[in-house]
Short mmCIF file of C-alpha atoms in Angstrom, two decimals:
data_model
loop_
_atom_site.label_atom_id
_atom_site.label_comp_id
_atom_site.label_asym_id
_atom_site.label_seq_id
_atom_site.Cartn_x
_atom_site.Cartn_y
_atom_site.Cartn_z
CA UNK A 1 85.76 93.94 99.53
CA UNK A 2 85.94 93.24 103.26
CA UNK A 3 83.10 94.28 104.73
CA UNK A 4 84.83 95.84 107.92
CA UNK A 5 86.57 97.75 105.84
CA UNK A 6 85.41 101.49 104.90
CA UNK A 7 86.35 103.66 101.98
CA UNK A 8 86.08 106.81 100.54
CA UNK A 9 87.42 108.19 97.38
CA UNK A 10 88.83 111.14 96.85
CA UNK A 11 89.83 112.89 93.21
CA UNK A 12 92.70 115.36 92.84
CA UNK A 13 91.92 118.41 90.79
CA UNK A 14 94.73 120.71 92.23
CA UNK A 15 97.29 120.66 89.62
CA UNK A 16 98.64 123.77 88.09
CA UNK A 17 97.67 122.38 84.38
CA UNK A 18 100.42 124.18 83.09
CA UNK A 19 100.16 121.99 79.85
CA UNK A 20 96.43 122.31 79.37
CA UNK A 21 96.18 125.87 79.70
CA UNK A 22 92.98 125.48 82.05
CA UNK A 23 92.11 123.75 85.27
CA UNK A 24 91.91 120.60 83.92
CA UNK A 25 89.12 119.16 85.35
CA UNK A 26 86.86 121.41 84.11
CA UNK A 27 88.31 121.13 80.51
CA UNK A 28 85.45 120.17 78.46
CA UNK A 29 85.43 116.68 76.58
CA UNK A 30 82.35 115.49 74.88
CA UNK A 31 80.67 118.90 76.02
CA UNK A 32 80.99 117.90 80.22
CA UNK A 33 84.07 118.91 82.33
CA UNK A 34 86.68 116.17 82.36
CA UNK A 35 86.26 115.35 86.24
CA UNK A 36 82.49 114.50 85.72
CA UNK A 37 83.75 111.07 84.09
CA UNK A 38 85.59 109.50 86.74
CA UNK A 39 82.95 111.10 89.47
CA UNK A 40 80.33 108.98 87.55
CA UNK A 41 82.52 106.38 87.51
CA UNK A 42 83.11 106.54 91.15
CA UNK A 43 79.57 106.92 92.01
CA UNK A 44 78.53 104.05 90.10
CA UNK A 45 80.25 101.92 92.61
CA UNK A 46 78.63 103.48 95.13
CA UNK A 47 81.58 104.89 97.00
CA UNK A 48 81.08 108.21 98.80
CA UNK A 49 83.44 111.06 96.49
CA UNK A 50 84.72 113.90 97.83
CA UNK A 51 86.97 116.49 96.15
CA UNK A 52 90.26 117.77 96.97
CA UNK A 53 90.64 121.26 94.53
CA UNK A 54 91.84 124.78 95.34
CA UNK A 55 88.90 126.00 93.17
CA UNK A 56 85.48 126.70 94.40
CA UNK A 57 84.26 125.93 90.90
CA UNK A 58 84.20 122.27 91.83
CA UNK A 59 81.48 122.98 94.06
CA UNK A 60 79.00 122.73 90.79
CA UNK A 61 79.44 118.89 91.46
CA UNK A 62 77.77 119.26 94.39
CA UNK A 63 80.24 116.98 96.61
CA UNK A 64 82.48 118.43 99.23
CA UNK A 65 85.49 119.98 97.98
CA UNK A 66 88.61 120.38 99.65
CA UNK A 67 91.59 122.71 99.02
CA UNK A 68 94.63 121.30 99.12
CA UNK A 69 96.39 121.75 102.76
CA UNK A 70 99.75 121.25 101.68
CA UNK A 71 100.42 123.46 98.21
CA UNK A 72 103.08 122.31 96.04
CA UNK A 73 103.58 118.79 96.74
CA UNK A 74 101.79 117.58 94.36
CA UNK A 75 99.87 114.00 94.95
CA UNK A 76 101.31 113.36 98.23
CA UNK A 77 99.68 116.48 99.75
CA UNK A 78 96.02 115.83 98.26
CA UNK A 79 96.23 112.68 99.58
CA UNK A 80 97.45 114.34 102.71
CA UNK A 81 94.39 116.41 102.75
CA UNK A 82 92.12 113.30 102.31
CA UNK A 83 93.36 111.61 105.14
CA UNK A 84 93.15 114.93 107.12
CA UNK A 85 89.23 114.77 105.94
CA UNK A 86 87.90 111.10 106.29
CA UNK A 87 87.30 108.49 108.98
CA UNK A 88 87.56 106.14 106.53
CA UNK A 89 89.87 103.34 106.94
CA UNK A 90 91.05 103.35 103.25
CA UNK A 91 90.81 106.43 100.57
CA UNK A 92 90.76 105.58 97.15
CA UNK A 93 92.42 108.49 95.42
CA UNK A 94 92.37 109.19 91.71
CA UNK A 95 93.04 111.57 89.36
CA UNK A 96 90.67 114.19 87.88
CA UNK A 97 92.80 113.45 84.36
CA UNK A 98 91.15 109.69 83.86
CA UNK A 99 88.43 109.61 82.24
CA UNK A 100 88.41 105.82 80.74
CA UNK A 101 88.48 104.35 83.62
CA UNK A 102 85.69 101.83 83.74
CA UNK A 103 83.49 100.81 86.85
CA UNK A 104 84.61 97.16 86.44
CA UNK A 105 88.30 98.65 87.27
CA UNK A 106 87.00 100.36 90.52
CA UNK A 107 85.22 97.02 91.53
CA UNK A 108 88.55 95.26 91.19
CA UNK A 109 90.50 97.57 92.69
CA UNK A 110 87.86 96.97 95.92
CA UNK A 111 87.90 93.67 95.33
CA UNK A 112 91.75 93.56 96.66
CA UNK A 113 91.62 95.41 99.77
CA UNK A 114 93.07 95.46 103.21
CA UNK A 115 93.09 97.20 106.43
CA UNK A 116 97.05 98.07 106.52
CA UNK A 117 98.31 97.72 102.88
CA UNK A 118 98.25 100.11 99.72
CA UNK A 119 96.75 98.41 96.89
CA UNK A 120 97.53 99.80 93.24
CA UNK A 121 97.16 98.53 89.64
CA UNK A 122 100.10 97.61 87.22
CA UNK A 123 99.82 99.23 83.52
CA UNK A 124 102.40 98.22 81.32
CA UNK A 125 105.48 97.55 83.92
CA UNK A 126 104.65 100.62 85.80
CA UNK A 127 102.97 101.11 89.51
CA UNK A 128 99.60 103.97 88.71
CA UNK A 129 99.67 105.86 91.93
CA UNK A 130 96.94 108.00 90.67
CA UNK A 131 94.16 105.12 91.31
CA UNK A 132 94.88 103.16 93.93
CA UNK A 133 93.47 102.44 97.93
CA UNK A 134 96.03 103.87 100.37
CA UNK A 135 95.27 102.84 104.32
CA UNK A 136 94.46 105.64 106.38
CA UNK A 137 96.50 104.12 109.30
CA UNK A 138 100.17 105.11 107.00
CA UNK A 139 99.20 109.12 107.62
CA UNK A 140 101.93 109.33 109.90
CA UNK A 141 103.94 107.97 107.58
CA UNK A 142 102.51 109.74 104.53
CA UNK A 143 103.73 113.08 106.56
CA UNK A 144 107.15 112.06 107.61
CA UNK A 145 107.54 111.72 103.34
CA UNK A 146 106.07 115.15 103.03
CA UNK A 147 108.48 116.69 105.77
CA UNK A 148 111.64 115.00 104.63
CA UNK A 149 110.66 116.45 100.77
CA UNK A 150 110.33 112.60 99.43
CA UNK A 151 107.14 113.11 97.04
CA UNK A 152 107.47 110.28 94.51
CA UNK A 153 104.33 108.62 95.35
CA UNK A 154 105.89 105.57 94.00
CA UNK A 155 108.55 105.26 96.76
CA UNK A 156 105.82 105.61 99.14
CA UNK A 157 103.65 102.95 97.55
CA UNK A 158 106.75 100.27 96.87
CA UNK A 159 108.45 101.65 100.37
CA UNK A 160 104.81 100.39 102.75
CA UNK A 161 103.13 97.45 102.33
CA UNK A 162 101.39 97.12 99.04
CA UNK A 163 99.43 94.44 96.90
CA UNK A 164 100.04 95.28 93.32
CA UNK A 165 97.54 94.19 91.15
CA UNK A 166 98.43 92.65 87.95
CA UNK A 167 99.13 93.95 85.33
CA UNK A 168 95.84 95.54 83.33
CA UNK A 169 97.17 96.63 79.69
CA UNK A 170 96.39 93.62 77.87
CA UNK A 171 92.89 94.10 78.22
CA UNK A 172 92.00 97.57 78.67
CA UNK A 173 95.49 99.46 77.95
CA UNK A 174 93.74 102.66 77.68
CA UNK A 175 91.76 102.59 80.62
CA UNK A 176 94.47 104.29 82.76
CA UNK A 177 95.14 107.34 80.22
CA UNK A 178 95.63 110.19 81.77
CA UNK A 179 94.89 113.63 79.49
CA UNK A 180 97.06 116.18 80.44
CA UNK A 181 97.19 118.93 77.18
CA UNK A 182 94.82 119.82 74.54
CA UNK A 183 96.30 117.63 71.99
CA UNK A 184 95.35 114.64 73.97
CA UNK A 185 92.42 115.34 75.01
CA UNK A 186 91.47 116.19 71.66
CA UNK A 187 92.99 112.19 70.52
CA UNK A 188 90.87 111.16 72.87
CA UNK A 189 87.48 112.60 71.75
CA UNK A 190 88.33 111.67 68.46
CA UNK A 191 88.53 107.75 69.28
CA UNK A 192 86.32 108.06 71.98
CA UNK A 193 83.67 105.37 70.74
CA UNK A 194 86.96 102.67 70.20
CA UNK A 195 88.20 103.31 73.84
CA UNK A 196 84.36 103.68 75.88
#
C-alpha cells in the first residue's frame, strides 16, 4: 500500500434480508453474529471499521455506525454514506454477508491501491463489488449514478477507472461467499473447518 494513501473500511449491514428472515448481520453462525467475522477480519489488518446499518443494534460492536442516508439503493447508497463520513482518500467497503474472507485477501486488496482508481477482485469471471477500495475523489460521480437511478455497482466500477485484480477462485474459491438465507448459512457451518 502507498503510504500517502489513507483508508477506511466500511461494512454494509442495511439490507432488508428478506431471504434470511433476520438482519443478517446479526444472524448467528458458530454462536457470534455473522458481521463479527469480517470486522475481525478487517481489524486484523489494522484498518479503522466503521459501520453503515439502519439498526442501533450494531452499536454492540462498539465502532461507529451509520444509517444509511440514501434508503433503497442498495450498495451504491452505503457507499454513499461512507464517503459522506470519512476523510479518507479510499474506503474499502464490504459486505456484512462474508464471512470467509481471509486477512491475506484484505492485505492484497491494499496491496493494489491508488489515489484515483477503484480496485476490486475477480471470482470466477465476475467483478465482487462487495469488497473492493473505491477512491473517495469519484463521490461526485458516485451521486450523479444515484440521481440518474443507475445502481449496478458494476457499471460504476467497469464505467471509472479500475484495477481488477486477478482472478482469486483457484485458490480460495470460497473466500468470497456471500450467505444470504438460512440454508446457506447453515452449509456453511457445516463445512466450516474445510473452508476456515
Amino acid at each position: 500500500m502507498k503510504e500517502n494513501n489513507t483508508i477506511e473500511a466500511f461494512v454494509l449491514a442495511g439490507g432488508k434480508s428478506t431471504r434470511m428472515g433476520t438482519d443478517k448481520g446479526l444472524a448467528l453462525l458458530r454462536g457470534k453474529p455473522m458481521i463479527s467475522y469480517i470486522l475481525a477480519t478487517l481489524q486484523k489488518a489494522e484498518l479503522p471499521v466503521r459501520i453503515v446499518a439502519n439498526n442501533n443494534a450494531y452499536e454492540v460492536f462498539g465502532l461507529k455506525v451509520y444509517p444509511d442516508m440514501v434508503p433503497g439503493k442498495g450498495p451504491m447508497g452505503g457507499l454513499f454514506t461512507a464517503f459522506e463520513h470519512t476523510t479518507a482518500d479510499m474506503v474499502l467497503l464490504a459486505g456484512c454477508d462474508m464471512p470467509l474472507i481471509p486477512v491475506e485477501m484484505v492485505e492484497r486488496l491494499l496491496s493494489d491501491t491508488g489515489h484515483d482508481k477503484i480496485v476490486a477482485p475477480v471470482l470466477l469471471g465476475q467483478v465482487n463489488p462487495l469488497f473492493a477500495l473505491y477512491p473517495r475523489s469519484l463521490k461526485q460521480k458516485l451521486e450523479e449514478y444515484i440521481a440518474s437511478g443507475r445502481l449496478k455497482m458494476t457499471d460504476f466500477i467497469l464505467e471509472n477507472k479500475h484495477v481488477l485484480l486477478p482472478p482469486v477462485a483457484e485458490e480460495k474459491p470460497w473466500c468470497f461467499q456471500n450467505i444470504n438465507d438460512l440454508s446457506q448459512l447453515r452449509e456453511v457451518e457445516e463445512k466450516w473447518g474445510d473452508l476456515s
